[in-house]
C-alpha cells in the first residue's frame, strides 16, 4: 500500500466486510452482557427487571460450576497431550519413504473432515456401545468384561473422541514442520555421531517447537468450547461428570430455561477463555518470536 | 592416520549411473580436490566416502579398513556442508560441542576443546551467539570448528565457499589452506571452481560424467593435461582449440593453445594467425582479448595490461611452439 490513493481504496473496499463482521460479533456480545444482568427466565416470565450480580453469584456459587471448570481443564489438557504426542509420532512415521504414502496421508487426515456430531455418533454407537460396540465385541472376544464407556468413564470417553478428531490436525501441522527441516542438518547430525534418538531430541524437536506451539494455541481455542460431542454422547452426565463450561451454559440457559443465568455463565466462560489464553501465551508464546 | 582408498566404486540412482567405476588412492595428510562441471558426480563421490549414500558396488577403505557398509558416525570423518548445516537453535558453543557431546566426552574436556577451536578460528567472541546472528564467513568457520573438534581422520568439504562473496571466498580459501598446513589432516574438497582447485590442492581429481579424467598435482594438470577435457577445464581463461587442417600440420586431430601462450603483433608475421579484436577486457594487470581469428573462430588471448589493443584492431597471433597441446581423435593427449 504505497500511496494514499491505494490505501484509501483498500480501506473503502474492506469496510463492508469489516462492518458486517463487527456487527456479527458485537450484537450477540452486548445482548449476552445485557441478559446476564437481567431477571430473564422462561419458566417465570413475570419476573423481569435488573438483577444486579444475582445471576453471576448464582452461576459461580453452583457446585457444578467448579466441576465443569475442572472438567474443561481435564478435557483440554487430555486432548492436547494425546494429540501432540500422538501427532508427533504419526508425523515421524508418515515422513518415512513408504509405498502408498499419498493415500495413507489422506486416510490419516480424513477424521478431520467428519463433522463433530457425526464423529460422536460413530463412536457412541459403533465403537463404545456397551452391548454391540466394536470395543465391547473385542473385549468379549479376549474374555474381558465389556465396559460401559459413557457410564463408567464419561469424561475419558469424550476425551478419546475429541482427540481422535483433532489428531489429524496436529499430525498435519507437525508433518509439515518435519518436512521443512533441511536434509543437510540431519546429515550433519548423523556425521556428528548422533543416533536416531539424539537426532530426534536435539535436532528435530527444537525445529518442531514452533509448530507444537501453534498446535497447542489453536487447539486450546477450539477445545475450550467442545459441545457437540458431549451433547450427542453423555449429555453432560452422569450427573455433571462430563459437563464442561460450554455445556453448563447450555444446561443452565436452554435446558433450565434461565436465560439470565445462562448469559452470566457465557460471560464467565469468555473471561476464563481469556485467562487461559493469557497464561498460554506467556508459557508457549515465546516460541513464536523471531 | 587418514588414507582413503576407493576400489572400483560404482553408484547408480535407479537406472541412472552416476559413477560408473572409480578407483582412487588418497594418501594420509593430502589435500585432494574433486573438481568438475556441475552434475559430474563429485558431490556424490564425497557423500559415498562420508557414508551418506550407499555404494552400488565396490569398496571404500579408510586406513586400509573396509568401511563400505559402516554408518557415517563410525567412519571418523567430518564434513562441512555447502549450506553449513549449523543447528539454528544452538549457540555457536553448543554447535561446536555437539559432536563431542554425542561422543559422551566429559564436560571440562569439551569446554577446553571448544575454546581451543574457537581461538584457532577467531570465533572466541561469538561463542554465545546463535548462527543467524553471524555473517556468512563466520558461519563457515563455525562449521569448520564443528568438524575440527572431533579430530577426524579426514575432512570432507562439499563446495563450502560457494555461498560466500568473492572477497570472502579468497580469504576463506587461504584460511582453509593454512588450517591444512597446521593440522596436516587429510582433506577432500569438492568444488566446481578450478581456481580453488589449483590454489588449494596437493593433488586434483578432475571428474567428468562420473569418470576420473586425470588425477595429479595442479601443475601436472596444467602442463600435461591427459586429454582435451582436462586441458579445457583447467586454466583460466579456457584453452583455445583448433581442429582440421591447421591441427593436421602438427600431426594431430586437434590442437590447443592457452591464452597466455601467444605472442602478439600488429604487423604481419610469417606463420601467425590473423584476427580482429572483438572485445578487449581490461583488468589492469592483464588484458584479455577476444579475437576473431579468420577461419578458426573466437580465441581468447592474454596480454599485458599496458597493451592498447581495442575493438576492430587487426592482430597477428603466434602460438609458442613448445606450448601447443596436441590431441588425437579420441581426445587423448598425444
Coordinates of C-alpha atoms in Angstrom, one line a residue:
Chain A
X1 CA 0.0 0.0 0.0
X2 CA 2.3 2.6 -1.3
X3 CA 0.3 5.7 -2.0
X4 CA -2.5 7.4 -0.2
X5 CA -4.8 6.5 -3.0
X6 CA -4.3 2.8 -2.8
X7 CA -4.6 3.0 1.0
X8 CA -7.9 4.7 0.8
X9 CA -9.1 2.4 -1.9
X10 CA -8.2 -0.7 0.3
X11 CA -10.0 0.7 3.3
X12 CA -13.1 1.5 1.3
X13 CA -13.2 -1.9 -0.3
X14 CA -12.7 -3.7 3.1
X15 CA -15.1 -1.6 5.0
X16 CA -18.3 -3.6 4.3
X17 CA -16.8 -6.9 5.4
X18 CA -15.3 -5.3 8.5
X19 CA -18.5 -3.6 9.5
X20 CA -20.5 -6.8 8.9
X21 CA -18.1 -8.9 11.0
X22 CA -18.1 -6.3 13.7
X23 CA -21.9 -6.3 14.0
X24 CA -21.9 -10.0 13.9
X25 CA -19.6 -10.1 16.9
X26 CA -20.8 -7.1 18.9
X27 CA -24.6 -7.6 18.9
X28 CA -24.5 -11.1 20.5
X29 CA -21.9 -10.0 23.0
X30 CA -23.8 -6.9 24.0
X31 CA -27.1 -8.9 24.2
X32 CA -25.4 -11.6 26.4
X33 CA -24.0 -8.9 28.7
X34 CA -27.4 -7.3 28.9
X35 CA -29.3 -10.5 29.7
X36 CA -26.7 -11.5 32.2
X37 CA -27.8 -8.6 34.4
X38 CA -31.5 -9.2 33.9
X39 CA -34.0 -11.4 35.5
X40 CA -35.0 -13.4 32.5
X41 CA -36.3 -16.9 33.0
X42 CA -38.7 -18.6 30.5
X43 CA -40.2 -20.6 33.4
X44 CA -41.1 -17.4 35.2
X45 CA -41.8 -14.8 32.6
X46 CA -43.4 -12.4 35.0
X47 CA -40.2 -11.8 36.9
X48 CA -38.3 -9.2 34.9
X49 CA -36.0 -6.3 35.6
X50 CA -32.5 -5.6 36.7
X51 CA -30.9 -8.4 38.6
X52 CA -27.6 -6.9 39.6
X53 CA -25.0 -9.6 40.2
X54 CA -27.5 -12.2 41.2
X55 CA -27.1 -14.2 38.0
X56 CA -23.3 -14.3 38.5
X57 CA -23.4 -15.3 42.1
X58 CA -25.9 -18.0 41.2
X59 CA -23.6 -19.4 38.5
X60 CA -20.4 -19.2 40.4
X61 CA -21.7 -20.5 43.7
X62 CA -23.2 -23.5 42.0
X63 CA -21.1 -26.6 42.9
X64 CA -21.5 -27.9 39.3
X65 CA -19.6 -24.8 38.1
X66 CA -16.4 -25.8 39.8
X67 CA -16.8 -29.3 38.5
X68 CA -17.4 -28.0 35.0
X69 CA -14.3 -25.8 35.3
X70 CA -12.2 -28.8 36.3
X71 CA -13.7 -31.0 33.6
X72 CA -12.9 -28.3 31.0
X73 CA -9.3 -28.2 32.0
X74 CA -9.0 -32.0 32.0
X75 CA -10.7 -32.2 28.6
X76 CA -8.4 -29.6 27.1
X77 CA -5.2 -30.9 28.7
X78 CA -6.0 -34.6 27.9
X79 CA -6.8 -33.9 24.3
X80 CA -3.7 -31.7 23.9
X81 CA -1.4 -34.4 25.4
X82 CA -2.8 -37.1 23.2
X83 CA -2.8 -35.1 20.0
X84 CA 0.7 -33.5 20.4
X85 CA 2.5 -36.8 21.4
X86 CA 0.4 -39.0 19.1
X87 CA 0.7 -36.4 16.3
X88 CA 4.4 -36.2 16.6
X89 CA 4.7 -40.0 16.5
X90 CA 2.4 -40.3 13.4
X91 CA 4.2 -37.5 11.7
X92 CA 7.5 -39.2 12.2
X93 CA 6.1 -42.4 10.7
X94 CA 4.5 -40.6 7.7
X95 CA 7.8 -38.9 7.0
X96 CA 9.4 -42.3 6.2
X97 CA 9.5 -43.1 2.5
X98 CA 6.9 -45.8 2.1
X99 CA 4.8 -47.2 -0.7
X100 CA 1.3 -45.6 -0.9
X101 CA 2.4 -42.5 1.1
X102 CA -0.1 -40.2 -0.6
X103 CA -3.1 -42.4 0.0
X104 CA -2.0 -43.1 3.6
X105 CA -1.7 -39.4 4.3
X106 CA -5.2 -38.7 3.1
X107 CA -6.6 -41.5 5.2
X108 CA -4.8 -40.2 8.3
X109 CA -6.2 -36.7 7.7
X110 CA -9.8 -37.9 6.9
X111 CA -11.2 -37.8 10.5
X112 CA -10.8 -34.1 10.4
X113 CA -13.4 -33.9 7.7
X114 CA -16.1 -35.7 9.8
X115 CA -18.5 -33.3 11.5
X116 CA -18.3 -33.5 15.3
X117 CA -21.8 -34.8 15.9
X118 CA -21.3 -37.5 13.2
X119 CA -18.0 -38.5 14.7
X120 CA -19.6 -38.6 18.2
X121 CA -22.4 -40.8 16.9
X122 CA -20.0 -43.2 15.2
X123 CA -18.0 -43.6 18.4
X124 CA -21.1 -43.8 20.5
X125 CA -22.9 -46.5 18.6
X126 CA -20.2 -48.1 16.5
X127 CA -17.3 -48.4 18.9
X128 CA -18.1 -47.6 22.5
X129 CA -21.6 -49.0 22.9
X130 CA -21.7 -51.4 25.8
X131 CA -23.7 -54.1 24.1
X132 CA -22.9 -54.0 20.4
X133 CA -19.9 -51.6 20.1
X134 CA -16.8 -52.8 18.4
X135 CA -14.7 -52.4 21.5
X136 CA -17.1 -54.5 23.6
X137 CA -17.0 -57.2 20.9
X138 CA -13.2 -57.2 21.0
X139 CA -13.2 -57.3 24.8
X140 CA -15.6 -60.2 24.9
X141 CA -13.5 -61.9 22.3
X142 CA -10.5 -61.9 24.5
X143 CA -12.6 -62.9 27.5
X144 CA -12.9 -59.5 29.3
X145 CA -16.0 -57.9 30.7
X146 CA -17.1 -55.1 28.3
X147 CA -17.0 -51.5 29.6
X148 CA -20.0 -49.2 29.5
X149 CA -17.8 -46.3 28.4
X150 CA -20.2 -43.4 28.8
X151 CA -21.5 -44.5 32.2
X152 CA -18.2 -45.6 33.7
X153 CA -15.7 -43.2 32.1
X154 CA -17.8 -40.4 30.7
X155 CA -15.1 -37.7 30.6
X156 CA -12.4 -40.1 29.3
X157 CA -14.8 -41.2 26.5
X158 CA -15.3 -37.6 25.4
X159 CA -11.5 -37.0 25.5
X160 CA -10.9 -40.1 23.3
X161 CA -13.5 -39.0 20.7
X162 CA -12.3 -35.4 20.6
X163 CA -8.6 -36.5 20.5
X164 CA -9.5 -38.8 17.5
X165 CA -10.9 -35.8 15.7
X166 CA -8.0 -33.4 16.4
X167 CA -5.2 -35.9 15.9
X168 CA -5.2 -35.3 12.1
X169 CA -4.8 -31.6 12.6
X170 CA -1.8 -32.0 14.9
X171 CA -0.3 -34.6 12.6
X172 CA -0.7 -32.4 9.5
X173 CA 0.9 -29.3 11.1
X174 CA 3.7 -31.3 12.7
X175 CA 4.4 -33.3 9.5
X176 CA 4.8 -30.1 7.5
X177 CA 7.2 -28.8 10.1
X178 CA 9.1 -32.0 10.0
X179 CA 9.4 -31.9 6.2
X180 CA 10.8 -28.3 6.4
X181 CA 13.9 -29.5 8.3
X182 CA 16.8 -29.3 6.0
X183 CA 18.2 -32.6 4.9
X184 CA 21.8 -31.3 5.4
X185 CA 21.1 -30.7 9.1
X186 CA 20.0 -34.3 9.6
X187 CA 23.0 -35.5 7.7
X188 CA 25.3 -33.2 9.7
X189 CA 23.9 -34.6 12.9
X190 CA 24.4 -38.1 11.6
X191 CA 28.0 -37.4 10.7
X192 CA 28.4 -35.8 14.2
X193 CA 27.6 -39.2 15.7
X194 CA 24.0 -38.6 16.8
X195 CA 21.8 -41.7 16.8
X196 CA 18.1 -41.6 15.9
X197 CA 17.0 -40.8 19.5
X198 CA 19.6 -38.0 19.8
X199 CA 18.7 -36.6 16.4
X200 CA 15.1 -36.5 17.4
X201 CA 15.8 -34.9 20.8
X202 CA 18.5 -32.3 19.8
X203 CA 17.6 -31.5 16.1
X204 CA 14.1 -32.5 15.2
X205 CA 12.3 -31.5 18.5
X206 CA 13.7 -27.9 18.6
X207 CA 12.9 -27.5 15.0
X208 CA 9.3 -28.5 15.6
X209 CA 8.8 -26.5 18.8
X210 CA 7.1 -23.6 16.9
X211 CA 4.7 -26.0 15.2
X212 CA 3.9 -27.6 18.5
X213 CA 3.1 -24.1 19.9
X214 CA 0.8 -23.4 17.1
X215 CA -1.0 -26.7 17.5
X216 CA -1.4 -26.0 21.3
X217 CA -2.7 -22.5 20.8
X218 CA -5.2 -23.3 18.0
X219 CA -6.5 -26.5 19.6
X220 CA -6.9 -24.8 23.0
X221 CA -9.2 -22.2 21.5
X222 CA -11.4 -24.8 20.0
X223 CA -11.2 -27.3 22.8
X224 CA -12.4 -24.8 25.4
X225 CA -15.8 -24.8 23.6
X226 CA -16.3 -28.5 23.0
X227 CA -20.1 -29.0 22.9
X228 CA -21.4 -31.3 20.1
X229 CA -19.5 -34.4 21.3
X230 CA -20.9 -34.1 24.8
X231 CA -24.4 -33.3 23.7
X232 CA -24.5 -36.4 21.4
X233 CA -22.9 -38.9 23.8
X234 CA -23.2 -38.4 27.5
X235 CA -25.4 -35.3 27.6
X236 CA -23.0 -34.0 30.3
X237 CA -23.7 -36.8 32.7
X238 CA -23.9 -38.9 34.6
X239 CA -24.7 -36.0 36.9
X240 CA -22.2 -33.4 35.9
X241 CA -19.3 -35.8 35.3
X242 CA -18.8 -34.8 31.7
X243 CA -20.1 -31.3 31.7
X244 CA -17.7 -28.6 30.7
X245 CA -18.2 -24.8 30.9
X246 CA -19.7 -24.6 27.5
X247 CA -22.2 -27.4 28.2
X248 CA -23.0 -26.0 31.6
X249 CA -24.0 -22.7 29.9
X250 CA -26.3 -24.8 27.6
X251 CA -27.8 -26.7 30.5
X252 CA -28.4 -23.5 32.5
X253 CA -29.6 -21.3 29.7
X254 CA -31.5 -23.7 27.4
X255 CA -32.3 -26.9 29.4
X256 CA -33.3 -25.0 32.6
X257 CA -34.7 -22.0 30.6
X258 CA -32.8 -19.5 32.7
X259 CA -31.6 -17.1 30.0
X260 CA -30.2 -14.6 32.6
X261 CA -28.0 -17.2 34.4
X262 CA -27.0 -18.8 31.2
X263 CA -25.8 -15.5 29.8
X264 CA -23.9 -14.9 33.0
X265 CA -22.2 -18.3 32.6
X266 CA -21.4 -17.4 29.0
X267 CA -19.7 -14.2 30.1
X268 CA -17.8 -16.1 32.7
X269 CA -16.7 -18.6 30.0
X270 CA -15.4 -15.8 27.9
X271 CA -13.4 -14.4 30.9
X272 CA -12.0 -17.9 31.6
X273 CA -11.0 -18.3 28.0
X274 CA -9.2 -15.0 28.1
X275 CA -7.4 -16.0 31.3
X276 CA -6.3 -19.3 29.8
X277 CA -5.2 -17.5 26.6
X278 CA -3.1 -15.1 28.7
X279 CA -1.2 -17.8 30.6
X280 CA -0.9 -19.9 27.4
X281 CA 0.7 -17.0 25.5
X282 CA 3.1 -16.4 28.3
X283 CA 4.0 -20.1 28.6
X284 CA 4.4 -21.0 24.9
X285 CA 4.1 -17.7 23.0
X286 CA 7.9 -17.0 23.2
X287 CA 8.4 -19.8 20.7
X288 CA 6.6 -17.6 18.2
X289 CA 9.0 -14.7 18.3
X290 CA 11.6 -14.2 15.6
Chain B
X1 CA 46.2 -41.5 10.0
X2 CA 43.7 -40.8 7.3
X3 CA 44.3 -42.6 4.0
X4 CA 41.3 -43.1 1.8
X5 CA 41.1 -45.7 -1.0
X6 CA 38.2 -46.2 -3.4
X7 CA 38.2 -49.6 -5.1
X8 CA 36.0 -49.9 -8.2
X9 CA 33.3 -47.8 -6.7
X10 CA 30.1 -47.7 -8.6
X11 CA 26.9 -45.7 -7.8
X12 CA 23.6 -45.7 -9.6
X13 CA 20.3 -44.0 -8.7
X14 CA 17.8 -46.3 -10.1
X15 CA 18.6 -46.7 -13.8
X16 CA 20.9 -43.7 -13.9
X17 CA 24.6 -44.5 -13.4
X18 CA 26.2 -41.5 -11.7
X19 CA 29.6 -43.0 -11.1
X20 CA 30.5 -45.9 -13.5
X21 CA 33.7 -47.1 -11.9
X22 CA 36.2 -45.1 -9.8
X23 CA 39.5 -46.3 -8.2
X24 CA 41.4 -43.7 -6.3
X25 CA 44.1 -43.7 -3.7
X26 CA 44.3 -40.7 -1.4
X27 CA 47.4 -40.6 0.9
X28 CA 47.4 -39.6 4.6
X29 CA 47.6 -35.9 5.0
X30 CA 46.9 -35.0 1.4
X31 CA 44.7 -32.1 0.3
X32 CA 42.8 -33.5 -2.6
X33 CA 40.3 -31.5 -4.6
X34 CA 37.5 -33.1 -6.7
X35 CA 36.7 -30.7 -9.5
X36 CA 34.4 -30.9 -12.5
X37 CA 31.4 -29.3 -14.1
X38 CA 28.1 -29.5 -12.2
X39 CA 26.5 -32.9 -12.4
X40 CA 29.7 -34.7 -12.9
X41 CA 29.2 -36.8 -9.7
X42 CA 31.8 -35.1 -7.5
X43 CA 29.4 -34.4 -4.6
X44 CA 28.0 -37.9 -4.9
X45 CA 31.5 -39.3 -4.6
X46 CA 32.1 -37.2 -1.5
X47 CA 28.8 -38.4 0.0
X48 CA 29.8 -42.0 -0.7
X49 CA 33.0 -41.5 1.2
X50 CA 31.1 -39.9 4.0
X51 CA 28.6 -42.7 4.2
X52 CA 25.6 -40.6 3.4
X53 CA 24.9 -42.6 0.3
X54 CA 25.3 -46.4 -0.2
X55 CA 27.7 -47.6 -2.9
X56 CA 26.1 -49.8 -5.6
X57 CA 29.2 -51.9 -5.8
X58 CA 32.9 -51.5 -5.0
X59 CA 34.7 -50.8 -1.7
X60 CA 35.7 -47.8 0.3
X61 CA 38.7 -48.3 2.6
X62 CA 39.8 -45.9 5.3
X63 CA 43.2 -46.6 6.7
X64 CA 43.1 -49.9 4.9
X65 CA 39.9 -50.9 6.7
X66 CA 36.8 -51.7 4.6
X67 CA 34.2 -49.2 5.6
X68 CA 31.8 -49.6 2.7
X69 CA 28.9 -50.6 4.9
X70 CA 29.8 -48.6 8.0
X71 CA 27.4 -45.8 9.1
X72 CA 28.7 -42.2 8.8
X73 CA 29.4 -41.8 12.5
X74 CA 31.7 -44.8 12.7
X75 CA 33.9 -43.7 9.8
X76 CA 35.6 -40.9 11.8
X77 CA 35.2 -38.4 9.1
X78 CA 34.0 -34.8 9.4
X79 CA 32.0 -33.0 6.8
X80 CA 31.5 -29.3 6.1
X81 CA 28.3 -28.7 4.1
X82 CA 27.6 -26.2 1.4
X83 CA 24.8 -24.7 3.5
X84 CA 27.0 -25.1 6.6
X85 CA 24.1 -27.1 8.2
X86 CA 24.5 -25.3 11.6
X87 CA 21.9 -26.1 14.2
X88 CA 19.9 -22.9 14.3
X89 CA 18.6 -23.3 17.9
X90 CA 22.0 -23.8 19.4
X91 CA 24.6 -21.2 20.2
X92 CA 28.0 -21.3 18.4
X93 CA 29.4 -23.0 21.5
X94 CA 26.8 -25.8 21.5
X95 CA 27.1 -26.2 17.8
X96 CA 30.9 -26.9 18.0
X97 CA 30.4 -29.0 21.1
X98 CA 27.6 -31.2 19.6
X99 CA 29.8 -34.0 18.2
X100 CA 31.7 -34.2 21.4
X101 CA 28.5 -34.3 23.5
X102 CA 27.3 -37.1 21.2
X103 CA 30.6 -38.9 21.9
X104 CA 29.8 -38.5 25.7
X105 CA 33.1 -36.7 26.4
X106 CA 33.4 -35.2 29.9
X107 CA 32.2 -31.5 30.2
X108 CA 35.6 -30.0 31.1
X109 CA 37.3 -31.7 28.1
X110 CA 34.5 -30.4 25.8
X111 CA 34.9 -26.9 27.1
X112 CA 38.7 -26.9 26.6
X113 CA 38.4 -28.2 23.0
X114 CA 35.7 -25.8 22.1
X115 CA 37.8 -22.9 23.5
X116 CA 40.8 -24.1 21.5
X117 CA 38.9 -24.5 18.3
X118 CA 37.2 -21.0 18.8
X119 CA 40.6 -19.4 19.3
X120 CA 42.1 -21.2 16.2
X121 CA 39.2 -19.9 14.1
X122 CA 38.8 -16.4 15.6
X123 CA 35.4 -17.2 17.0
X124 CA 36.1 -16.7 20.7
X125 CA 33.9 -13.6 20.9
X126 CA 30.9 -15.1 19.1
X127 CA 30.6 -18.3 21.2
X128 CA 27.3 -17.3 22.8
X129 CA 25.6 -16.1 19.6
X130 CA 23.2 -18.1 17.5
X131 CA 24.1 -18.9 13.9
X132 CA 21.6 -16.4 12.5
X133 CA 23.5 -13.5 14.2
X134 CA 26.7 -14.4 12.3
X135 CA 27.9 -13.4 8.8
X136 CA 28.5 -16.0 6.1
X137 CA 32.2 -16.3 6.7
X138 CA 31.7 -16.7 10.5
X139 CA 29.1 -19.4 9.9
X140 CA 31.6 -21.1 7.6
X141 CA 34.2 -21.0 10.4
X142 CA 31.7 -22.5 12.9
X143 CA 31.0 -25.3 10.5
X144 CA 34.8 -25.9 10.3
X145 CA 35.1 -25.6 14.0
X146 CA 32.4 -28.3 14.5
X147 CA 34.5 -30.5 12.2
X148 CA 37.9 -30.0 13.8
X149 CA 37.0 -30.6 17.4
X150 CA 36.3 -34.2 16.6
X151 CA 39.9 -34.6 15.4
X152 CA 38.7 -36.7 12.4
X153 CA 40.7 -38.9 10.2
X154 CA 39.8 -36.7 7.3
X155 CA 37.8 -33.6 6.5
X156 CA 35.3 -33.6 3.7
X157 CA 34.3 -30.2 2.2
X158 CA 31.3 -30.0 -0.1
X159 CA 31.6 -26.7 -2.0
X160 CA 32.0 -24.8 1.2
X161 CA 32.7 -21.4 -0.3
X162 CA 30.0 -21.2 -3.0
X163 CA 27.7 -19.2 -0.7
X164 CA 30.3 -16.5 0.1
X165 CA 31.0 -13.3 -1.8
X166 CA 34.2 -13.1 -3.9
X167 CA 36.4 -11.3 -1.5
X168 CA 35.5 -13.6 1.4
X169 CA 36.0 -16.6 -0.7
X170 CA 39.6 -15.7 -1.3
X171 CA 40.0 -15.2 2.4
X172 CA 38.5 -18.4 3.4
X173 CA 40.5 -20.2 0.7
X174 CA 43.6 -19.1 2.5
X175 CA 42.3 -20.0 5.9
X176 CA 41.4 -23.5 4.9
X177 CA 44.8 -24.0 3.2
X178 CA 46.5 -22.7 6.4
X179 CA 44.4 -24.9 8.5
X180 CA 45.5 -27.9 6.4
X181 CA 49.2 -27.0 6.9
X182 CA 48.6 -26.6 10.6
X183 CA 46.6 -29.8 11.2
X184 CA 48.2 -32.0 8.4
X185 CA 45.0 -34.0 8.3
X186 CA 43.7 -35.5 5.0
X187 CA 41.2 -33.2 3.3
X188 CA 38.9 -33.8 0.4
X189 CA 37.4 -30.7 -1.1
X190 CA 34.7 -30.6 -3.7
X191 CA 34.4 -27.6 -6.0
X192 CA 33.3 -26.6 -9.5
X193 CA 35.8 -23.7 -9.4
X194 CA 39.1 -24.6 -11.0
X195 CA 40.8 -21.6 -9.4
X196 CA 40.0 -23.0 -5.9
X197 CA 41.2 -26.4 -7.1
X198 CA 44.5 -25.1 -8.5
X199 CA 45.3 -22.9 -5.5
X200 CA 44.5 -25.3 -2.7
X201 CA 45.1 -28.8 -3.8
X202 CA 48.1 -31.1 -3.4
X203 CA 46.5 -33.2 -6.0
X204 CA 43.4 -32.7 -8.1
X205 CA 40.9 -35.2 -9.3
X206 CA 39.2 -34.0 -12.5
X207 CA 35.8 -35.6 -12.9
X208 CA 33.6 -35.7 -15.9
X209 CA 30.3 -37.7 -16.1
X210 CA 31.4 -39.8 -13.2
X211 CA 34.8 -40.7 -14.6
X212 CA 38.2 -39.7 -13.4
X213 CA 39.7 -37.8 -16.3
X214 CA 43.0 -37.1 -14.5
X215 CA 44.5 -37.3 -11.0
X216 CA 47.6 -35.3 -10.4
X217 CA 49.2 -32.2 -9.0
X218 CA 47.8 -28.8 -10.1
X219 CA 50.9 -28.0 -12.3
X220 CA 50.8 -31.5 -13.8
X221 CA 47.2 -30.9 -14.9
X222 CA 48.2 -27.5 -16.3
X223 CA 51.3 -28.6 -18.1
X224 CA 50.5 -32.1 -19.1
X225 CA 46.7 -32.5 -19.4
X226 CA 45.8 -36.1 -20.2
X227 CA 43.1 -35.2 -22.6
X228 CA 41.2 -32.4 -24.2
X229 CA 38.6 -32.2 -21.4
X230 CA 41.2 -31.6 -18.7
X231 CA 43.0 -29.1 -20.9
X232 CA 39.8 -27.2 -21.4
X233 CA 38.7 -27.3 -17.8
X234 CA 42.0 -26.4 -16.0
X235 CA 43.3 -22.9 -16.7
X236 CA 41.5 -19.6 -16.8
X237 CA 40.5 -18.3 -19.3
X238 CA 40.0 -21.5 -21.2
X239 CA 42.3 -23.0 -23.7
X240 CA 41.7 -22.3 -27.4
X241 CA 41.2 -25.3 -29.7
X242 CA 41.7 -25.7 -33.4
X243 CA 40.6 -28.6 -35.5
X244 CA 41.2 -29.6 -39.1
X245 CA 44.0 -28.6 -41.5
X246 CA 45.8 -26.4 -39.0
X247 CA 45.9 -29.3 -36.5
X248 CA 47.0 -31.8 -39.2
X249 CA 50.1 -29.7 -39.7
X250 CA 51.1 -30.8 -36.2
X251 CA 50.1 -34.4 -36.9
X252 CA 47.1 -34.1 -34.5
X253 CA 43.3 -34.3 -34.7
X254 CA 43.1 -31.1 -32.8
X255 CA 45.5 -28.7 -31.1
X256 CA 45.1 -26.4 -28.1
X257 CA 46.9 -23.2 -27.1
X258 CA 46.4 -21.5 -23.8
X259 CA 45.5 -17.7 -23.9
X260 CA 48.8 -16.9 -22.1
X261 CA 50.9 -18.7 -24.7
X262 CA 50.6 -16.4 -27.7
X263 CA 52.9 -13.7 -29.0
X264 CA 51.0 -10.8 -30.4
X265 CA 51.9 -8.4 -33.1
X266 CA 50.3 -5.7 -35.1
X267 CA 52.3 -6.3 -38.2
X268 CA 52.0 -9.5 -40.4
X269 CA 54.4 -12.2 -39.1
X270 CA 55.2 -15.4 -41.0
X271 CA 53.2 -18.3 -39.7
X272 CA 51.0 -16.2 -37.5
X273 CA 47.2 -16.4 -37.3
X274 CA 45.5 -13.2 -38.4
X275 CA 42.5 -12.0 -36.4
X276 CA 40.4 -9.0 -35.4
X277 CA 39.9 -7.9 -31.8
X278 CA 36.2 -8.3 -30.9
X279 CA 36.3 -7.3 -27.2
X280 CA 39.1 -6.2 -25.0
X281 CA 38.6 -6.8 -21.3
X282 CA 40.9 -4.6 -19.3
X283 CA 41.7 -5.9 -15.9
X284 CA 44.7 -3.5 -15.2
X285 CA 47.3 -6.2 -14.6
X286 CA 46.2 -8.2 -17.7
X287 CA 44.1 -7.6 -20.7
X288 CA 42.0 -10.4 -22.2
X289 CA 41.4 -10.0 -25.9
X290 CA 38.6 -11.9 -27.6
X291 CA 39.9 -12.2 -31.1
X292 CA 38.0 -13.4 -34.2
X293 CA 40.6 -15.5 -36.0
X294 CA 39.9 -15.9 -39.7
X295 CA 38.5 -19.5 -40.3
X296 CA 39.1 -20.7 -36.6
X297 CA 36.5 -18.7 -34.7
X298 CA 36.8 -16.8 -31.4
X299 CA 40.1 -17.0 -29.5
X300 CA 40.9 -15.7 -26.0
X301 CA 44.3 -14.2 -25.7
X302 CA 46.0 -12.8 -22.6
X303 CA 48.4 -9.9 -22.9
X304 CA 50.0 -7.3 -20.6
X305 CA 47.8 -4.7 -19.0
X306 CA 49.7 -1.9 -20.8
X307 CA 48.9 -3.1 -24.3
X308 CA 46.4 -0.9 -26.0
X309 CA 44.5 -3.2 -28.4
X310 CA 40.9 -2.2 -28.9
X311 CA 37.8 -3.3 -30.8
X312 CA 38.4 -3.7 -34.5
X313 CA 42.2 -3.8 -34.4
X314 CA 43.9 -6.3 -36.6
X315 CA 46.2 -8.6 -34.6
X316 CA 48.6 -11.4 -35.6
X317 CA 48.9 -14.4 -33.1
X318 CA 51.9 -16.7 -32.9
X319 CA 51.5 -19.7 -30.6
X320 CA 54.6 -20.6 -28.6
X321 CA 55.8 -23.7 -30.5
X322 CA 56.6 -25.7 -27.3
X323 CA 53.3 -24.8 -25.7
X324 CA 51.0 -26.3 -28.4
X325 CA 49.0 -29.2 -27.0
X326 CA 48.1 -32.0 -29.4
X327 CA 45.1 -34.3 -29.1
X328 CA 44.1 -37.4 -31.0
X329 CA 40.7 -38.2 -32.4
X330 CA 39.6 -39.7 -29.1
X331 CA 40.5 -36.5 -27.2
X332 CA 43.6 -38.1 -25.6
X333 CA 46.8 -36.0 -25.5
X334 CA 49.5 -37.1 -27.9

